[in-house]
Amino acid sequence: MGMTRAQKARKYGENAGSAKAGSSPARAPRVRPASVHEMRPGELAAEPTKASSAGILVGVAFFVGAALWLYYHLLVLQGVSGNLAGGVTAPELMAGGFSQGHLADFARGLGADGRTEYEGVHATTGLFTPLLMCLGWLLFTGLNTPQRARKWVYWAVILVYAVVFLVGNTVLDAAVADPADASAVALASGLVIARWVLFALLVLIAVIVAVSVTRRKLDDFSEGKLPGQRPRA
């Protein structure tokens, strides 16, 4: 015969037998995390790790575009001048423009086969260079320029550079195919000059943005606002 509840209480204590067999301790209610839409202004803050990751990707795109530009102008076009055109400078490398006589010498140095390879350069490296470079510049200025009006001015210059670069390649192909066309040669020369002027503006924009970023970082550091810094009292 089993013991009664009173006997169990005397033998094992007051709380003995009060818990039901097989019962498990009550679990704490699970707290649902607050949704973004339920947060009040000021409670939602950007995560520093995500911002730093975006900055790294933008920096990589920027330097890849710059490296591709250097490769195109210092290696590819120099190779066109030396190997394909017999030492006649490629018109894209002449920042001050070129004459009809120079383009005629360049076309004569290329010959039929060289002209085909020259057009192939424009369809490959000459196509990807402005696109990737301008993409890196767009991302770099967009991430680091908080003023909307200034950002749009920077983007306009970058996009115009890409358009002038690509249109200039097409016009150059037509001018090299027919160097006797004075108007085509003059247009090609003007686009090359515009390309270099716009490139100088792109460099200036990159310097301005880099200086402003450095200045903001120094100001945040002095005020203790950088991630991981202890706020100053």
mmCIF file of C-alpha atoms in Angstrom:
data_model
loop_
_atom_site.group_PDB
_atom_site.id
_atom_site.type_symbol
_atom_site.label_atom_id
_atom_site.label_comp_id
_atom_site.label_asym_id
_atom_site.label_seq_id
_atom_site.Cartn_x
_atom_site.Cartn_y
_atom_site.Cartn_z
ATOM 1 C CA MET A 1 0.000 0.000 0.000
ATOM 2 C CA GLY A 2 1.325 3.417 -0.900
ATOM 3 C CA MET A 3 1.806 6.222 1.607
ATOM 4 C CA THR A 4 -0.700 8.977 1.903
ATOM 5 C CA ARG A 5 0.155 12.562 1.068
ATOM 6 C CA ALA A 6 0.441 13.462 4.770
ATOM 7 C CA GLN A 7 2.839 10.548 5.376
ATOM 8 C CA LYS A 8 4.952 11.587 2.397
ATOM 9 C CA ALA A 9 5.033 15.132 3.735
ATOM 10 C CA ARG A 10 6.226 13.967 7.169
ATOM 11 C CA LYS A 11 8.873 11.703 5.637
ATOM 12 C CA TYR A 12 10.169 13.785 2.734
ATOM 13 C CA GLY A 13 9.120 17.355 3.503
ATOM 14 C CA GLU A 14 6.226 19.677 2.927
ATOM 15 C CA ASN A 15 6.680 20.003 -0.831
ATOM 16 C CA ALA A 16 7.044 16.300 -1.457
ATOM 17 C CA GLY A 17 4.285 14.862 -3.531
ATOM 18 C CA SER A 18 2.927 18.250 -4.526
ATOM 19 C CA ALA A 19 4.563 18.102 -7.940
ATOM 20 C CA LYS A 20 2.777 15.899 -10.351
ATOM 21 C CA ALA A 21 4.603 12.982 -11.874
ATOM 22 C CA GLY A 22 6.032 13.716 -15.281
ATOM 23 C CA SER A 23 5.592 17.451 -14.908
ATOM 24 C CA SER A 24 8.349 19.650 -16.357
ATOM 25 C CA PRO A 25 9.418 23.084 -15.118
ATOM 26 C CA ALA A 26 7.625 25.985 -16.764
ATOM 27 C CA ARG A 27 9.554 27.581 -19.615
ATOM 28 C CA ALA A 28 10.091 31.319 -19.786
ATOM 29 C CA PRO A 29 8.041 32.933 -22.544
ATOM 30 C CA ARG A 30 10.060 33.550 -25.690
ATOM 31 C CA VAL A 31 10.561 37.240 -26.370
ATOM 32 C CA ARG A 32 9.911 38.204 -29.988
ATOM 33 C CA PRO A 33 12.512 40.637 -31.346
ATOM 34 C CA ALA A 34 11.160 44.025 -32.250
ATOM 35 C CA SER A 35 10.476 44.571 -35.920
ATOM 36 C CA VAL A 36 12.090 47.417 -37.837
ATOM 37 C CA HIS A 37 8.662 48.990 -38.322
ATOM 38 C CA GLU A 38 8.032 48.915 -34.537
ATOM 39 C CA MET A 39 11.201 50.800 -33.661
ATOM 40 C CA ARG A 40 11.059 54.440 -32.776
ATOM 41 C CA PRO A 41 13.271 57.021 -34.529
ATOM 42 C CA GLY A 42 16.743 56.823 -33.032
ATOM 43 C CA GLU A 43 16.508 53.141 -32.100
ATOM 44 C CA LEU A 44 17.469 51.977 -35.577
ATOM 45 C CA ALA A 45 21.200 52.372 -36.179
ATOM 46 C CA ALA A 46 23.435 51.178 -38.955
ATOM 47 C CA GLU A 47 25.759 48.286 -38.213
ATOM 48 C CA PRO A 48 29.430 49.347 -38.494
ATOM 49 C CA THR A 49 30.425 45.997 -40.000
ATOM 50 C CA LYS A 50 28.005 46.420 -42.928
ATOM 51 C CA ALA A 51 29.217 49.953 -43.594
ATOM 52 C CA SER A 52 32.856 48.854 -43.536
ATOM 53 C CA SER A 53 32.107 45.956 -45.901
ATOM 54 C CA ALA A 54 30.450 48.322 -48.382
ATOM 55 C CA GLY A 55 33.428 50.656 -48.148
ATOM 56 C CA ILE A 56 35.840 47.807 -48.912
ATOM 57 C CA LEU A 57 33.859 46.712 -51.983
ATOM 58 C CA VAL A 58 33.635 50.278 -53.283
ATOM 59 C CA GLY A 59 37.367 50.769 -52.725
ATOM 60 C CA VAL A 60 38.140 47.597 -54.659
ATOM 61 C CA ALA A 61 35.907 48.691 -57.571
ATOM 62 C CA PHE A 62 37.542 52.121 -57.592
ATOM 63 C CA PHE A 63 41.103 50.805 -57.711
ATOM 64 C CA VAL A 64 40.242 48.109 -60.272
ATOM 65 C CA GLY A 65 38.859 50.804 -62.585
ATOM 66 C CA ALA A 66 41.936 52.982 -62.080
ATOM 67 C CA ALA A 67 44.277 50.034 -62.714
ATOM 68 C CA LEU A 68 42.402 49.133 -65.898
ATOM 69 C CA TRP A 69 42.707 52.728 -67.139
ATOM 70 C CA LEU A 70 46.463 52.646 -66.552
ATOM 71 C CA TYR A 71 46.742 49.279 -68.279
ATOM 72 C CA TYR A 72 44.850 50.534 -71.331
ATOM 73 C CA HIS A 73 46.835 53.741 -71.764
ATOM 74 C CA LEU A 74 50.297 52.640 -70.636
ATOM 75 C CA LEU A 75 50.398 49.146 -72.142
ATOM 76 C CA VAL A 76 47.664 48.572 -74.731
ATOM 77 C CA LEU A 77 47.829 51.910 -76.553
ATOM 78 C CA GLN A 78 51.603 52.022 -76.251
ATOM 79 C CA GLY A 79 51.649 48.613 -77.894
ATOM 80 C CA VAL A 80 49.409 49.911 -80.661
ATOM 81 C CA SER A 81 51.831 52.784 -81.246
ATOM 82 C CA GLY A 82 54.960 50.663 -81.244
ATOM 83 C CA ASN A 83 53.874 47.307 -82.669
ATOM 84 C CA LEU A 84 50.939 48.073 -84.949
ATOM 85 C CA ALA A 85 51.590 51.626 -86.176
ATOM 86 C CA GLY A 86 55.370 51.398 -86.563
ATOM 87 C CA GLY A 87 56.168 53.973 -83.883
ATOM 88 C CA VAL A 88 53.450 56.519 -84.720
ATOM 89 C CA THR A 89 51.716 57.627 -81.510
ATOM 90 C CA ALA A 90 48.142 56.448 -81.074
ATOM 91 C CA PRO A 91 45.776 59.427 -81.306
ATOM 92 C CA GLU A 92 44.189 58.689 -77.922
ATOM 93 C CA LEU A 93 47.510 59.412 -76.207
ATOM 94 C CA MET A 94 47.720 62.945 -77.611
ATOM 95 C CA ALA A 95 45.979 65.072 -74.988
ATOM 96 C CA GLY A 96 46.359 68.228 -77.075
ATOM 97 C CA GLY A 97 44.704 66.715 -80.125
ATOM 98 C CA PHE A 98 46.248 65.705 -83.447
ATOM 99 C CA SER A 99 46.388 66.914 -87.023
ATOM 100 C CA GLN A 100 45.048 65.323 -90.162
ATOM 101 C CA GLY A 101 48.605 64.567 -91.265
ATOM 102 C CA HIS A 102 49.375 62.707 -88.036
ATOM 103 C CA LEU A 103 46.262 60.581 -88.345
ATOM 104 C CA ALA A 104 47.143 59.806 -91.973
ATOM 105 C CA ASP A 105 50.609 58.634 -90.845
ATOM 106 C CA PHE A 106 48.995 56.553 -88.106
ATOM 107 C CA ALA A 107 46.565 54.928 -90.549
ATOM 108 C CA ARG A 108 49.369 54.253 -93.019
ATOM 109 C CA GLY A 109 51.471 52.669 -90.267
ATOM 110 C CA LEU A 110 48.589 50.426 -89.232
ATOM 111 C CA GLY A 111 47.721 49.133 -92.662
ATOM 112 C CA ALA A 112 44.606 47.059 -93.283
ATOM 113 C CA ASP A 113 45.442 44.316 -90.780
ATOM 114 C CA GLY A 114 46.581 46.744 -88.103
ATOM 115 C CA ARG A 115 43.428 48.811 -88.510
ATOM 116 C CA THR A 116 41.338 45.699 -87.854
ATOM 117 C CA GLU A 117 43.311 44.996 -84.673
ATOM 118 C CA TYR A 118 42.986 48.642 -83.647
ATOM 119 C CA GLU A 119 39.212 48.451 -83.996
ATOM 120 C CA GLY A 120 39.312 45.217 -81.991
ATOM 121 C CA VAL A 121 41.112 47.043 -79.171
ATOM 122 C CA HIS A 122 38.275 49.579 -79.096
ATOM 123 C CA ALA A 123 35.691 46.771 -78.998
ATOM 124 C CA THR A 124 37.328 44.993 -76.040
ATOM 125 C CA THR A 125 39.655 46.810 -73.651
ATOM 126 C CA GLY A 126 38.580 50.187 -74.964
ATOM 127 C CA LEU A 127 34.975 49.287 -74.142
ATOM 128 C CA PHE A 128 35.452 47.843 -70.656
ATOM 129 C CA THR A 129 37.940 50.469 -69.474
ATOM 130 C CA PRO A 130 35.532 53.461 -69.333
ATOM 131 C CA LEU A 131 32.627 51.345 -68.090
ATOM 132 C CA LEU A 132 34.471 49.757 -65.160
ATOM 133 C CA MET A 133 36.388 52.893 -64.319
ATOM 134 C CA CYS A 134 33.269 55.059 -64.248
ATOM 135 C CA LEU A 135 31.426 52.424 -62.203
ATOM 136 C CA GLY A 136 34.142 52.594 -59.562
ATOM 137 C CA TRP A 137 34.069 56.408 -59.590
ATOM 138 C CA LEU A 138 30.257 56.449 -59.305
ATOM 139 C CA LEU A 139 30.293 54.113 -56.306
ATOM 140 C CA PHE A 140 33.160 55.954 -54.633
ATOM 141 C CA THR A 141 31.598 59.404 -54.940
ATOM 142 C CA GLY A 142 28.107 58.132 -54.131
ATOM 143 C CA LEU A 143 29.216 56.471 -50.898
ATOM 144 C CA ASN A 144 31.377 59.339 -49.660
ATOM 145 C CA THR A 145 29.445 62.444 -50.776
ATOM 146 C CA PRO A 146 26.545 63.222 -48.417
ATOM 147 C CA GLN A 147 25.466 66.396 -50.255
ATOM 148 C CA ARG A 148 22.936 65.340 -52.890
ATOM 149 C CA ALA A 149 23.473 68.287 -55.255
ATOM 150 C CA ARG A 150 27.239 67.871 -55.253
ATOM 151 C CA LYS A 151 26.861 64.127 -55.767
ATOM 152 C CA TRP A 152 24.762 64.651 -58.900
ATOM 153 C CA VAL A 153 27.333 67.095 -60.296
ATOM 154 C CA TYR A 154 30.072 64.525 -59.771
ATOM 155 C CA TRP A 155 27.979 61.785 -61.371
ATOM 156 C CA ALA A 156 27.204 63.974 -64.394
ATOM 157 C CA VAL A 157 30.923 64.528 -65.047
ATOM 158 C CA ILE A 158 31.627 60.789 -64.699
ATOM 159 C CA LEU A 159 28.841 59.776 -67.077
ATOM 160 C CA VAL A 160 29.826 62.399 -69.656
ATOM 161 C CA TYR A 161 33.389 61.054 -69.556
ATOM 162 C CA ALA A 162 32.141 57.516 -70.306
ATOM 163 C CA VAL A 163 30.004 58.739 -73.210
ATOM 164 C CA VAL A 164 32.819 60.855 -74.701
ATOM 165 C CA PHE A 165 35.246 57.944 -74.340
ATOM 166 C CA LEU A 166 32.990 55.449 -76.140
ATOM 167 C CA VAL A 167 31.787 57.842 -78.838
ATOM 168 C CA GLY A 168 35.370 58.966 -79.386
ATOM 169 C CA ASN A 169 36.482 55.400 -80.068
ATOM 170 C CA THR A 170 33.804 55.019 -82.744
ATOM 171 C CA VAL A 171 34.708 58.338 -84.361
ATOM 172 C CA LEU A 172 38.399 57.415 -84.286
ATOM 173 C CA ASP A 173 37.703 54.173 -86.128
ATOM 174 C CA ALA A 174 35.876 56.113 -88.853
ATOM 175 C CA ALA A 175 38.615 58.756 -89.076
ATOM 176 C CA VAL A 176 41.405 56.167 -89.295
ATOM 177 C CA ALA A 177 39.479 54.354 -92.041
ATOM 178 C CA ASP A 178 39.254 57.608 -94.018
ATOM 179 C CA PRO A 179 41.929 60.115 -92.856
ATOM 180 C CA ALA A 180 41.158 62.328 -95.860
ATOM 181 C CA ASP A 181 37.846 63.316 -94.232
ATOM 182 C CA ALA A 182 38.861 66.540 -92.489
ATOM 183 C CA SER A 183 35.616 66.883 -90.532
ATOM 184 C CA ALA A 184 35.860 63.348 -89.114
ATOM 185 C CA VAL A 185 39.478 63.940 -88.098
ATOM 186 C CA ALA A 186 38.608 67.255 -86.443
ATOM 187 C CA LEU A 187 35.722 65.660 -84.516
ATOM 188 C CA ALA A 188 37.928 62.779 -83.383
ATOM 189 C CA SER A 189 40.628 65.208 -82.239
ATOM 190 C CA GLY A 190 38.093 67.314 -80.317
ATOM 191 C CA LEU A 191 36.704 64.242 -78.561
ATOM 192 C CA VAL A 192 40.194 63.140 -77.541
ATOM 193 C CA ILE A 193 40.868 66.585 -76.059
ATOM 194 C CA ALA A 194 37.505 66.497 -74.243
ATOM 195 C CA ARG A 195 38.324 63.013 -72.937
ATOM 196 C CA TRP A 196 41.533 64.236 -71.311
ATOM 197 C CA VAL A 197 39.904 67.345 -69.880
ATOM 198 C CA LEU A 198 37.147 65.233 -68.342
ATOM 199 C CA PHE A 199 39.724 62.772 -67.012
ATOM 200 C CA ALA A 200 41.475 65.646 -65.247
ATOM 201 C CA LEU A 201 38.117 66.559 -63.692
ATOM 202 C CA LEU A 202 37.636 62.955 -62.557
ATOM 203 C CA VAL A 203 41.009 63.022 -60.821
ATOM 204 C CA LEU A 204 40.094 66.336 -59.193
ATOM 205 C CA ILE A 205 36.767 64.883 -58.009
ATOM 206 C CA ALA A 206 38.512 61.848 -56.528
ATOM 207 C CA VAL A 207 40.972 64.085 -54.662
ATOM 208 C CA ILE A 208 38.187 66.334 -53.320
ATOM 209 C CA VAL A 209 36.149 63.361 -52.124
ATOM 210 C CA ALA A 210 39.184 61.675 -50.535
ATOM 211 C CA VAL A 211 40.136 64.876 -48.689
ATOM 212 C CA SER A 212 36.566 65.372 -47.421
ATOM 213 C CA VAL A 213 36.406 61.748 -46.201
ATOM 214 C CA THR A 214 39.737 62.116 -44.401
ATOM 215 C CA ARG A 215 38.610 65.361 -42.800
ATOM 216 C CA ARG A 216 35.340 63.808 -41.581
ATOM 217 C CA LYS A 217 37.206 60.819 -40.149
ATOM 218 C CA LEU A 218 39.619 63.096 -38.291
ATOM 219 C CA ASP A 219 36.735 65.150 -36.901
ATOM 220 C CA ASP A 220 34.919 61.984 -35.765
ATOM 221 C CA PHE A 221 38.129 60.681 -34.192
ATOM 222 C CA SER A 222 38.693 63.894 -32.275
ATOM 223 C CA GLU A 223 35.111 63.735 -30.990
ATOM 224 C CA GLY A 224 35.281 60.023 -30.145
ATOM 225 C CA LYS A 225 32.578 59.037 -32.640
ATOM 226 C CA LEU A 226 34.421 56.323 -34.532
ATOM 227 C CA PRO A 227 33.274 52.696 -33.974
ATOM 228 C CA GLY A 228 35.073 51.215 -31.001
ATOM 229 C CA GLN A 229 36.012 54.578 -29.509
ATOM 230 C CA ARG A 230 34.871 55.522 -26.029
ATOM 231 C CA PRO A 231 32.786 58.689 -26.111
ATOM 232 C CA ARG A 232 34.489 61.643 -24.511
ATOM 233 C CA ALA A 233 32.977 62.956 -21.312
#
